[in-house]
Each structure stands twice: as structure tokens, then as C-alpha cells.
Amino acid sequence: MGICIGFDLDMTLIDPRPGMIAAMEQLAEESGFALDGEYFAAHLGPPLDHVLRGFETPEERIPGLVARFREIYPDIVVPRTTALPGAAAALDAVRDEGGTILVVTGKYEPNAALHVKSLDFAVDTLVGDLWATGKAAALKEHGAVVYVGDYTGDMEGARAADAHAVGVVTGPCTREQLVEAGAHVVLDSLAEFPAWLAAFSRGDAP
């Protein structure tokens, strides 16, 4: 096949929610702001500065809070993060088809790289700090023909890059929301991805 397959990271390949809760709670304790870690972890997708604005954090404090979150992230979030069911097999399936693996995430790239290393994901290229349709630039640059994600913005990014949009319902978005955002197909989890990819390589997948 020899093609490039793209994946989102949070709630597509990995489950960072326990660490995200802990990190946001520490940030709340340090800053004195009412930052809801449980809500944050249940709605992963938007960039951190967007999330902080949703908590009515003063605009002038957001850059410092983002920097502090990134600083505490490696010790708090990475050790608490696990691979989602089917993630390793999905990556192996791309290799079995002769493809290359691209991860495009809204996460701060150095911290995203820590997850890839910690979980021993054999990723060819990692691009961070891109969200929603902004992901299209990296998908186009690396020639991704498929992009897999759990968030509506992932489907929008895939469509903007003219890539096949594959949704998984392992994150905060429903099947209906992913379809409305442009998903060509929605899987229950990455456990279904190897069979779908095999069909896609034969030209008979949705």
C-alpha cells in the first residue's frame, strides 16, 4: 500500500484522563482559580488556552497557566496514561500494509513525544500544536490519505486535507456528532481498525 495514515493522540491512541485531572487540579490549587479537572478530562480536544477561557480565567493569566501546565505535565500526566484498546494493533496494521504512521495532535509537541516514547509507539512523524482544520496543513504536507480521530475537529481537519475521515467513539463525541462533522466511517474503537484498513486497501471500505 505504501501510504500515510494519520492518527490523533488523546482519546484516539491514548487515554490521558487520570493524569489530566490530576494536572488540572494541581494547577487550580496553585493558581486559586476554579479549574474543573473532571470536566476538562471528559471533554479533551480543544487547545488548553480555549479550555482555560471556558473556565472564565482572566486572559492575562492564561499564558502563564499554559506554561505551568506544560511544565508539570511530564511528571503528572505521562506516567498515568495508557494506550487505548486496539491502539498498538492499529499501528501494526498500518505497518503490515506497508504504510507510514503520522500523529497529528493539538497537544504541545514535546509532551506528545513523551507519550509516544513511553508507550513505545512506532510513529514515523509527530506533529503537535494543531487543532481542527489546522491539522490539514500537516496531513497535506505528509500526504496522509486517512486520518483517525475521536473529536469533531479531527473530522473537519481530515476533510480539509481531502483525507478519508475515520472517527472512533472512544472520546467525548458521539457517532452522530462525528458523522455530522464529516466522518466517512465511525468505528467503536481502534480494535476495528485493522479490518477496516484491510478493506480500505482493497478498495471496498466505507
mmCIF file of C-alpha atoms in Angstrom:
data_model
loop_
_atom_site.group_PDB
_atom_site.id
_atom_site.type_symbol
_atom_site.label_atom_id
_atom_site.label_comp_id
_atom_site.label_asym_id
_atom_site.label_seq_id
_atom_site.Cartn_x
_atom_site.Cartn_y
_atom_site.Cartn_z
ATOM 1 C CA MET A 1 0.000 0.000 0.000
ATOM 2 C CA GLY A 2 2.778 2.415 0.914
ATOM 3 C CA ILE A 3 0.511 5.247 2.053
ATOM 4 C CA CYS A 4 0.495 7.552 5.051
ATOM 5 C CA ILE A 5 -2.117 7.048 7.766
ATOM 6 C CA GLY A 6 -2.683 9.793 10.320
ATOM 7 C CA PHE A 7 -3.902 9.456 13.891
ATOM 8 C CA ASP A 8 -4.963 11.857 16.603
ATOM 9 C CA LEU A 9 -3.442 11.196 20.042
ATOM 10 C CA ASP A 10 -5.691 11.937 23.063
ATOM 11 C CA MET A 11 -8.631 9.513 23.293
ATOM 12 C CA THR A 12 -7.756 8.056 19.905
ATOM 13 C CA LEU A 13 -4.451 6.302 20.646
ATOM 14 C CA ILE A 14 -4.083 7.109 24.355
ATOM 15 C CA ASP A 15 -6.189 7.701 27.461
ATOM 16 C CA PRO A 16 -4.561 10.508 29.466
ATOM 17 C CA ARG A 17 -7.646 11.365 31.543
ATOM 18 C CA PRO A 18 -6.430 10.385 35.046
ATOM 19 C CA GLY A 19 -3.303 12.481 34.618
ATOM 20 C CA MET A 20 -5.201 15.354 33.035
ATOM 21 C CA ILE A 21 -7.494 15.504 36.057
ATOM 22 C CA ALA A 22 -4.539 15.484 38.445
ATOM 23 C CA ALA A 23 -2.612 18.119 36.489
ATOM 24 C CA MET A 24 -5.589 20.467 36.224
ATOM 25 C CA GLU A 25 -6.337 20.038 39.920
ATOM 26 C CA GLN A 26 -2.739 20.943 40.781
ATOM 27 C CA LEU A 27 -2.958 23.974 38.509
ATOM 28 C CA ALA A 28 -6.175 25.011 40.253
ATOM 29 C CA GLU A 29 -4.569 24.625 43.677
ATOM 30 C CA GLU A 30 -1.509 26.645 42.685
ATOM 31 C CA SER A 31 -3.419 29.405 40.915
ATOM 32 C CA GLY A 32 -6.503 29.686 43.066
ATOM 33 C CA PHE A 33 -8.757 29.545 40.001
ATOM 34 C CA ALA A 34 -11.783 27.258 39.749
ATOM 35 C CA LEU A 35 -10.413 24.825 37.159
ATOM 36 C CA ASP A 36 -12.541 21.687 36.806
ATOM 37 C CA GLY A 37 -10.248 18.744 36.139
ATOM 38 C CA GLU A 38 -13.067 16.238 35.729
ATOM 39 C CA TYR A 39 -14.800 18.394 33.117
ATOM 40 C CA PHE A 40 -11.517 19.037 31.324
ATOM 41 C CA ALA A 41 -10.687 15.334 31.091
ATOM 42 C CA ALA A 42 -14.182 14.462 29.885
ATOM 43 C CA HIS A 43 -14.007 16.954 27.009
ATOM 44 C CA LEU A 44 -10.488 16.579 25.643
ATOM 45 C CA GLY A 45 -9.956 18.069 22.216
ATOM 46 C CA PRO A 46 -9.702 21.872 22.239
ATOM 47 C CA PRO A 47 -6.361 23.547 22.998
ATOM 48 C CA LEU A 48 -5.610 24.359 26.625
ATOM 49 C CA ASP A 49 -5.977 28.114 26.207
ATOM 50 C CA HIS A 50 -9.521 27.574 24.898
ATOM 51 C CA VAL A 51 -10.289 25.363 27.881
ATOM 52 C CA LEU A 52 -8.995 27.928 30.353
ATOM 53 C CA ARG A 53 -11.128 30.645 28.771
ATOM 54 C CA GLY A 54 -14.115 28.359 29.255
ATOM 55 C CA PHE A 55 -13.343 28.371 32.979
ATOM 56 C CA GLU A 56 -13.528 32.198 32.885
ATOM 57 C CA THR A 57 -9.838 32.541 33.657
ATOM 58 C CA PRO A 58 -8.503 36.114 33.270
ATOM 59 C CA GLU A 59 -6.980 36.471 29.809
ATOM 60 C CA GLU A 60 -3.729 37.929 31.114
ATOM 61 C CA ARG A 61 -3.138 34.836 33.256
ATOM 62 C CA ILE A 62 -3.677 32.257 30.517
ATOM 63 C CA PRO A 63 -0.132 32.226 29.009
ATOM 64 C CA GLY A 64 1.400 31.612 32.427
ATOM 65 C CA LEU A 65 -1.086 28.870 33.272
ATOM 66 C CA VAL A 66 -0.466 27.149 29.935
ATOM 67 C CA ALA A 67 3.291 27.279 30.548
ATOM 68 C CA ARG A 68 2.889 25.870 34.057
ATOM 69 C CA PHE A 69 0.607 23.067 32.856
ATOM 70 C CA ARG A 70 3.181 22.084 30.253
ATOM 71 C CA GLU A 71 5.883 22.146 32.927
ATOM 72 C CA ILE A 72 4.110 19.788 35.331
ATOM 73 C CA TYR A 73 2.735 17.576 32.551
ATOM 74 C CA PRO A 74 5.633 15.097 32.172
ATOM 75 C CA ASP A 75 5.654 14.040 35.812
ATOM 76 C CA ILE A 76 1.893 14.021 36.361
ATOM 77 C CA VAL A 77 0.197 13.035 33.110
ATOM 78 C CA VAL A 78 2.617 10.794 31.242
ATOM 79 C CA PRO A 79 3.005 8.125 33.974
ATOM 80 C CA ARG A 80 -0.788 7.890 34.386
ATOM 81 C CA THR A 81 -1.514 7.488 30.659
ATOM 82 C CA THR A 82 -2.369 4.195 28.991
ATOM 83 C CA ALA A 83 -2.817 3.095 25.385
ATOM 84 C CA LEU A 84 -6.426 2.704 24.343
ATOM 85 C CA PRO A 85 -7.639 -0.780 23.367
ATOM 86 C CA GLY A 86 -6.556 -1.627 19.852
ATOM 87 C CA ALA A 87 -4.021 1.192 19.550
ATOM 88 C CA ALA A 88 -0.955 -0.996 19.169
ATOM 89 C CA ALA A 89 -2.749 -3.330 16.768
ATOM 90 C CA ALA A 90 -3.923 -0.365 14.678
ATOM 91 C CA LEU A 91 -0.369 0.901 14.299
ATOM 92 C CA ASP A 92 0.831 -2.617 13.489
ATOM 93 C CA ALA A 93 -1.863 -2.881 10.825
ATOM 94 C CA VAL A 94 -0.514 0.206 9.075
ATOM 95 C CA ARG A 95 2.957 -1.354 9.082
ATOM 96 C CA ASP A 96 1.559 -4.643 7.775
ATOM 97 C CA GLU A 97 0.073 -2.734 4.825
ATOM 98 C CA GLY A 98 3.434 -1.098 4.130
ATOM 99 C CA GLY A 99 2.230 2.307 5.269
ATOM 100 C CA THR A 100 3.761 5.066 7.369
ATOM 101 C CA ILE A 101 2.323 6.487 10.581
ATOM 102 C CA LEU A 102 1.716 10.175 11.208
ATOM 103 C CA VAL A 103 0.388 11.511 14.520
ATOM 104 C CA VAL A 104 -1.143 14.993 14.402
ATOM 105 C CA THR A 105 -2.338 16.345 17.737
ATOM 106 C CA GLY A 106 -3.384 19.561 19.384
ATOM 107 C CA LYS A 107 -1.112 18.668 22.286
ATOM 108 C CA TYR A 108 2.129 20.539 22.977
ATOM 109 C CA GLU A 109 4.519 18.572 20.789
ATOM 110 C CA PRO A 110 7.320 17.879 23.336
ATOM 111 C CA ASN A 111 4.777 16.378 25.741
ATOM 112 C CA ALA A 112 3.117 14.409 22.953
ATOM 113 C CA ALA A 113 6.533 12.957 22.128
ATOM 114 C CA LEU A 114 6.866 11.760 25.717
ATOM 115 C CA HIS A 115 3.690 9.702 25.327
ATOM 116 C CA VAL A 116 4.884 8.181 22.058
ATOM 117 C CA LYS A 117 8.173 7.205 23.707
ATOM 118 C CA SER A 118 6.594 5.982 26.944
ATOM 119 C CA LEU A 119 4.149 3.692 25.153
ATOM 120 C CA ASP A 120 6.704 2.596 22.553
ATOM 121 C CA PHE A 121 4.564 3.643 19.592
ATOM 122 C CA ALA A 122 6.461 3.196 16.322
ATOM 123 C CA VAL A 123 5.484 6.553 14.804
ATOM 124 C CA ASP A 124 7.251 7.930 11.735
ATOM 125 C CA THR A 125 6.256 11.564 12.198
ATOM 126 C CA LEU A 126 4.711 13.506 15.079
ATOM 127 C CA VAL A 127 3.241 16.991 14.674
ATOM 128 C CA GLY A 128 1.795 18.843 17.661
ATOM 129 C CA ASP A 129 0.054 22.127 18.429
ATOM 130 C CA LEU A 130 -2.525 21.777 15.623
ATOM 131 C CA TRP A 131 -6.285 21.664 16.127
ATOM 132 C CA ALA A 132 -9.369 21.093 13.981
ATOM 133 C CA THR A 133 -8.915 22.340 10.399
ATOM 134 C CA GLY A 134 -5.423 23.483 11.357
ATOM 135 C CA LYS A 135 -4.434 19.812 11.236
ATOM 136 C CA ALA A 136 -4.989 19.806 7.492
ATOM 137 C CA ALA A 137 -1.648 21.513 6.861
ATOM 138 C CA ALA A 138 0.320 18.629 8.397
ATOM 139 C CA LEU A 139 -1.909 15.991 6.823
ATOM 140 C CA LYS A 140 -1.366 17.511 3.380
ATOM 141 C CA GLU A 141 2.359 18.018 3.909
ATOM 142 C CA HIS A 142 2.884 14.353 4.742
ATOM 143 C CA GLY A 143 0.397 13.017 2.210
ATOM 144 C CA ALA A 144 -1.966 11.363 4.673
ATOM 145 C CA VAL A 145 -4.826 9.631 2.879
ATOM 146 C CA VAL A 146 -6.599 8.640 6.117
ATOM 147 C CA TYR A 147 -6.936 10.493 9.412
ATOM 148 C CA VAL A 148 -8.336 8.795 12.501
ATOM 149 C CA GLY A 149 -9.680 10.781 15.439
ATOM 150 C CA ASP A 150 -12.251 10.958 18.202
ATOM 151 C CA TYR A 151 -13.222 14.625 18.007
ATOM 152 C CA THR A 152 -15.389 16.571 15.580
ATOM 153 C CA GLY A 153 -12.422 18.830 14.843
ATOM 154 C CA ASP A 154 -10.465 15.775 13.717
ATOM 155 C CA MET A 155 -13.107 15.001 11.107
ATOM 156 C CA GLU A 156 -13.056 18.627 9.964
ATOM 157 C CA GLY A 157 -9.267 18.521 9.695
ATOM 158 C CA ALA A 158 -9.366 15.311 7.658
ATOM 159 C CA ARG A 159 -11.946 16.724 5.295
ATOM 160 C CA ALA A 160 -9.978 19.941 4.876
ATOM 161 C CA ALA A 161 -6.984 17.820 3.840
ATOM 162 C CA ASP A 162 -9.079 15.670 1.458
ATOM 163 C CA ALA A 163 -8.212 12.666 3.616
ATOM 164 C CA HIS A 164 -10.571 9.818 4.486
ATOM 165 C CA ALA A 165 -12.086 10.781 7.853
ATOM 166 C CA VAL A 166 -12.309 7.849 10.283
ATOM 167 C CA GLY A 167 -13.994 8.519 13.611
ATOM 168 C CA VAL A 168 -13.746 6.489 16.807
ATOM 169 C CA VAL A 169 -16.232 6.895 19.662
ATOM 170 C CA THR A 170 -13.634 6.483 22.393
ATOM 171 C CA GLY A 171 -13.608 10.216 23.135
ATOM 172 C CA PRO A 172 -16.223 12.842 24.008
ATOM 173 C CA CYS A 173 -18.090 12.864 20.692
ATOM 174 C CA THR A 174 -20.970 10.621 19.691
ATOM 175 C CA ARG A 175 -21.240 8.687 16.459
ATOM 176 C CA GLU A 176 -23.839 11.169 15.242
ATOM 177 C CA GLN A 177 -21.615 14.160 16.034
ATOM 178 C CA LEU A 178 -18.676 12.620 14.173
ATOM 179 C CA VAL A 179 -20.820 11.848 11.132
ATOM 180 C CA GLU A 180 -22.218 15.373 11.141
ATOM 181 C CA ALA A 181 -18.649 16.707 11.270
ATOM 182 C CA GLY A 182 -17.758 14.746 8.132
ATOM 183 C CA ALA A 183 -16.690 11.243 9.142
ATOM 184 C CA HIS A 184 -16.736 8.798 6.258
ATOM 185 C CA VAL A 185 -16.933 5.933 8.747
ATOM 186 C CA VAL A 186 -17.158 5.662 12.537
ATOM 187 C CA LEU A 187 -15.666 2.746 14.477
ATOM 188 C CA ASP A 188 -16.453 1.721 18.041
ATOM 189 C CA SER A 189 -12.725 1.636 18.811
ATOM 190 C CA LEU A 190 -9.349 1.093 17.188
ATOM 191 C CA ALA A 191 -9.879 -2.632 17.688
ATOM 192 C CA GLU A 192 -11.965 -2.443 14.498
ATOM 193 C CA PHE A 193 -9.335 -0.507 12.577
ATOM 194 C CA PRO A 194 -7.152 -3.359 11.208
ATOM 195 C CA ALA A 195 -10.115 -4.992 9.474
ATOM 196 C CA TRP A 196 -11.284 -1.633 8.154
ATOM 197 C CA LEU A 197 -7.805 -0.780 6.863
ATOM 198 C CA ALA A 198 -7.515 -4.120 5.096
ATOM 199 C CA ALA A 199 -10.825 -3.419 3.377
ATOM 200 C CA PHE A 200 -9.738 0.131 2.565
ATOM 201 C CA SER A 201 -6.553 -1.145 0.928
ATOM 202 C CA ARG A 202 -8.687 -3.439 -1.240
ATOM 203 C CA GLY A 203 -10.878 -0.517 -2.215
ATOM 204 C CA ASP A 204 -14.088 -1.799 -0.634
ATOM 205 C CA ALA A 205 -14.238 0.039 2.702
ATOM 206 C CA PRO A 206 -16.764 2.778 3.514
#
